[in-house]
Amino acid sequence: MWQETDNTLTRTFTFLDFSEAFAFMTRVALIAEKMNHHPEWTNVYNKVTIRLSTHDAGDVVTGKDRELASLIDELLNK
């Protein structure tokens, strides 16, 4: 579940292994590039933490962040 704190939407995803986590990151990267809205993220083995905020709006959560979060969630439901 996404948490909104400190002007960011944040969520940590846990996968079976590194390969699954990396494949997820690749799918997110393709969506983010298409939107020209890139996440801040970290990956350690099977965990991916994504932080979303809109830098050109002053580092606050905007509709772009909510849209990207929704699209990311949809990846997990496919």
mmCIF file with all atom_site columns, C-alpha atoms in Angstrom:
data_model
loop_
_atom_site.group_PDB
_atom_site.id
_atom_site.type_symbol
_atom_site.label_atom_id
_atom_site.label_alt_id
_atom_site.label_comp_id
_atom_site.label_asym_id
_atom_site.label_entity_id
_atom_site.label_seq_id
_atom_site.pdbx_PDB_ins_code
_atom_site.Cartn_x
_atom_site.Cartn_y
_atom_site.Cartn_z
_atom_site.occupancy
_atom_site.B_iso_or_equiv
_atom_site.pdbx_formal_charge
_atom_site.auth_seq_id
_atom_site.auth_comp_id
_atom_site.auth_asym_id
_atom_site.auth_atom_id
_atom_site.pdbx_PDB_model_num
ATOM 1  C CA . MET A 1 1  ? 0.000  0.000   0.000   1.00 0.00 ? 1  MET A CA 1
ATOM 2  C CA . TRP A 1 2  ? 1.301  3.464   -0.879  1.00 0.00 ? 2  TRP A CA 1
ATOM 3  C CA . GLN A 1 3  ? 2.056  5.781   2.040   1.00 0.00 ? 3  GLN A CA 1
ATOM 4  C CA . GLU A 1 4  ? 2.050  9.560   1.636   1.00 0.00 ? 4  GLU A CA 1
ATOM 5  C CA . THR A 1 5  ? 4.611  11.135  3.974   1.00 0.00 ? 5  THR A CA 1
ATOM 6  C CA . ASP A 1 6  ? 7.083  14.000  3.700   1.00 0.00 ? 6  ASP A CA 1
ATOM 7  C CA . ASN A 1 7  ? 5.753  15.026  0.283   1.00 0.00 ? 7  ASN A CA 1
ATOM 8  C CA . THR A 1 8  ? 6.341  11.614  -1.282  1.00 0.00 ? 8  THR A CA 1
ATOM 9  C CA . LEU A 1 9  ? 4.313  8.540   -2.142  1.00 0.00 ? 9  LEU A CA 1
ATOM 10 C CA . THR A 1 10 ? 6.299  5.524   -0.947  1.00 0.00 ? 10 THR A CA 1
ATOM 11 C CA . ARG A 1 11 ? 5.825  1.806   -1.240  1.00 0.00 ? 11 ARG A CA 1
ATOM 12 C CA . THR A 1 12 ? 8.048  -1.228  -0.751  1.00 0.00 ? 12 THR A CA 1
ATOM 13 C CA . PHE A 1 13 ? 7.474  -4.288  -2.909  1.00 0.00 ? 13 PHE A CA 1
ATOM 14 C CA . THR A 1 14 ? 8.780  -7.754  -2.013  1.00 0.00 ? 14 THR A CA 1
ATOM 15 C CA . PHE A 1 15 ? 9.394  -10.439 -4.632  1.00 0.00 ? 15 PHE A CA 1
ATOM 16 C CA . LEU A 1 16 ? 10.558 -14.050 -4.579  1.00 0.00 ? 16 LEU A CA 1
ATOM 17 C CA . ASP A 1 17 ? 14.113 -13.208 -5.673  1.00 0.00 ? 17 ASP A CA 1
ATOM 18 C CA . PHE A 1 18 ? 16.366 -10.630 -7.305  1.00 0.00 ? 18 PHE A CA 1
ATOM 19 C CA . SER A 1 19 ? 15.404 -11.605 -10.860 1.00 0.00 ? 19 SER A CA 1
ATOM 20 C CA . GLU A 1 20 ? 11.727 -11.010 -10.166 1.00 0.00 ? 20 GLU A CA 1
ATOM 21 C CA . ALA A 1 21 ? 12.476 -7.666  -8.502  1.00 0.00 ? 21 ALA A CA 1
ATOM 22 C CA . PHE A 1 22 ? 14.659 -6.565  -11.402 1.00 0.00 ? 22 PHE A CA 1
ATOM 23 C CA . ALA A 1 23 ? 12.036 -7.588  -13.973 1.00 0.00 ? 23 ALA A CA 1
ATOM 24 C CA . PHE A 1 24 ? 9.485  -5.481  -12.074 1.00 0.00 ? 24 PHE A CA 1
ATOM 25 C CA . MET A 1 25 ? 11.867 -2.512  -12.087 1.00 0.00 ? 25 MET A CA 1
ATOM 26 C CA . THR A 1 26 ? 12.317 -2.896  -15.850 1.00 0.00 ? 26 THR A CA 1
ATOM 27 C CA . ARG A 1 27 ? 8.559  -2.802  -16.413 1.00 0.00 ? 27 ARG A CA 1
ATOM 28 C CA . VAL A 1 28 ? 8.239  0.272   -14.165 1.00 0.00 ? 28 VAL A CA 1
ATOM 29 C CA . ALA A 1 29 ? 11.113 1.955   -16.025 1.00 0.00 ? 29 ALA A CA 1
ATOM 30 C CA . LEU A 1 30 ? 9.334  1.571   -19.365 1.00 0.00 ? 30 LEU A CA 1
ATOM 31 C CA . ILE A 1 31 ? 6.163  3.166   -17.993 1.00 0.00 ? 31 ILE A CA 1
ATOM 32 C CA . ALA A 1 32 ? 8.072  5.955   -16.251 1.00 0.00 ? 32 ALA A CA 1
ATOM 33 C CA . GLU A 1 33 ? 10.041 6.766   -19.400 1.00 0.00 ? 33 GLU A CA 1
ATOM 34 C CA . LYS A 1 34 ? 6.855  6.926   -21.469 1.00 0.00 ? 34 LYS A CA 1
ATOM 35 C CA . MET A 1 35 ? 5.373  9.342   -18.887 1.00 0.00 ? 35 MET A CA 1
ATOM 36 C CA . ASN A 1 36 ? 8.673  11.252  -18.566 1.00 0.00 ? 36 ASN A CA 1
ATOM 37 C CA . HIS A 1 37 ? 8.175  10.904  -14.812 1.00 0.00 ? 37 HIS A CA 1
ATOM 38 C CA . HIS A 1 38 ? 10.961 8.987   -13.132 1.00 0.00 ? 38 HIS A CA 1
ATOM 39 C CA . PRO A 1 39 ? 10.861 7.463   -9.654  1.00 0.00 ? 39 PRO A CA 1
ATOM 40 C CA . GLU A 1 40 ? 13.452 7.534   -6.939  1.00 0.00 ? 40 GLU A CA 1
ATOM 41 C CA . TRP A 1 41 ? 14.008 3.921   -5.984  1.00 0.00 ? 41 TRP A CA 1
ATOM 42 C CA . THR A 1 42 ? 16.234 1.415   -4.287  1.00 0.00 ? 42 THR A CA 1
ATOM 43 C CA . ASN A 1 43 ? 16.629 -2.310  -4.747  1.00 0.00 ? 43 ASN A CA 1
ATOM 44 C CA . VAL A 1 44 ? 18.181 -4.766  -2.322  1.00 0.00 ? 44 VAL A CA 1
ATOM 45 C CA . TYR A 1 45 ? 17.898 -8.389  -3.410  1.00 0.00 ? 45 TYR A CA 1
ATOM 46 C CA . ASN A 1 46 ? 14.130 -9.064  -3.527  1.00 0.00 ? 46 ASN A CA 1
ATOM 47 C CA . LYS A 1 47 ? 12.891 -5.685  -2.243  1.00 0.00 ? 47 LYS A CA 1
ATOM 48 C CA . VAL A 1 48 ? 12.178 -2.573  -4.310  1.00 0.00 ? 48 VAL A CA 1
ATOM 49 C CA . THR A 1 49 ? 11.271 0.687   -2.588  1.00 0.00 ? 49 THR A CA 1
ATOM 50 C CA . ILE A 1 50 ? 9.792  3.412   -4.793  1.00 0.00 ? 50 ILE A CA 1
ATOM 51 C CA . ARG A 1 51 ? 9.409  7.069   -3.813  1.00 0.00 ? 51 ARG A CA 1
ATOM 52 C CA . LEU A 1 52 ? 7.353  9.368   -6.021  1.00 0.00 ? 52 LEU A CA 1
ATOM 53 C CA . SER A 1 53 ? 7.206  13.166  -6.016  1.00 0.00 ? 53 SER A CA 1
ATOM 54 C CA . THR A 1 54 ? 7.117  15.758  -8.758  1.00 0.00 ? 54 THR A CA 1
ATOM 55 C CA . HIS A 1 55 ? 10.418 17.613  -8.745  1.00 0.00 ? 55 HIS A CA 1
ATOM 56 C CA . ASP A 1 56 ? 9.383  20.396  -11.131 1.00 0.00 ? 56 ASP A CA 1
ATOM 57 C CA . ALA A 1 57 ? 6.380  21.147  -8.881  1.00 0.00 ? 57 ALA A CA 1
ATOM 58 C CA . GLY A 1 58 ? 8.603  21.690  -5.847  1.00 0.00 ? 58 GLY A CA 1
ATOM 59 C CA . ASP A 1 59 ? 9.034  18.073  -4.725  1.00 0.00 ? 59 ASP A CA 1
ATOM 60 C CA . VAL A 1 60 ? 5.419  17.493  -3.756  1.00 0.00 ? 60 VAL A CA 1
ATOM 61 C CA . VAL A 1 61 ? 2.946  14.746  -4.610  1.00 0.00 ? 61 VAL A CA 1
ATOM 62 C CA . THR A 1 62 ? 0.884  15.587  -7.692  1.00 0.00 ? 62 THR A CA 1
ATOM 63 C CA . GLY A 1 63 ? -1.509 13.841  -10.023 1.00 0.00 ? 63 GLY A CA 1
ATOM 64 C CA . LYS A 1 64 ? 1.475  12.560  -12.021 1.00 0.00 ? 64 LYS A CA 1
ATOM 65 C CA . ASP A 1 65 ? 2.685  10.655  -8.973  1.00 0.00 ? 65 ASP A CA 1
ATOM 66 C CA . ARG A 1 66 ? -0.730 9.205   -8.256  1.00 0.00 ? 66 ARG A CA 1
ATOM 67 C CA . GLU A 1 67 ? -1.105 8.140   -11.893 1.00 0.00 ? 67 GLU A CA 1
ATOM 68 C CA . LEU A 1 68 ? 2.308  6.448   -11.919 1.00 0.00 ? 68 LEU A CA 1
ATOM 69 C CA . ALA A 1 69 ? 1.557  4.729   -8.602  1.00 0.00 ? 69 ALA A CA 1
ATOM 70 C CA . SER A 1 70 ? -1.693 3.407   -10.058 1.00 0.00 ? 70 SER A CA 1
ATOM 71 C CA . LEU A 1 71 ? 0.058  2.113   -13.175 1.00 0.00 ? 71 LEU A CA 1
ATOM 72 C CA . ILE A 1 72 ? 2.686  0.431   -11.009 1.00 0.00 ? 72 ILE A CA 1
ATOM 73 C CA . ASP A 1 73 ? -0.053 -1.246  -8.990  1.00 0.00 ? 73 ASP A CA 1
ATOM 74 C CA . GLU A 1 74 ? -1.653 -2.492  -12.218 1.00 0.00 ? 74 GLU A CA 1
ATOM 75 C CA . LEU A 1 75 ? 1.597  -4.294  -13.097 1.00 0.00 ? 75 LEU A CA 1
ATOM 76 C CA . LEU A 1 76 ? 1.132  -6.487  -10.052 1.00 0.00 ? 76 LEU A CA 1
ATOM 77 C CA . ASN A 1 77 ? -2.449 -7.360  -10.993 1.00 0.00 ? 77 ASN A CA 1
ATOM 78 C CA . LYS A 1 78 ? -1.572 -8.732  -14.439 1.00 0.00 ? 78 LYS A CA 1
#
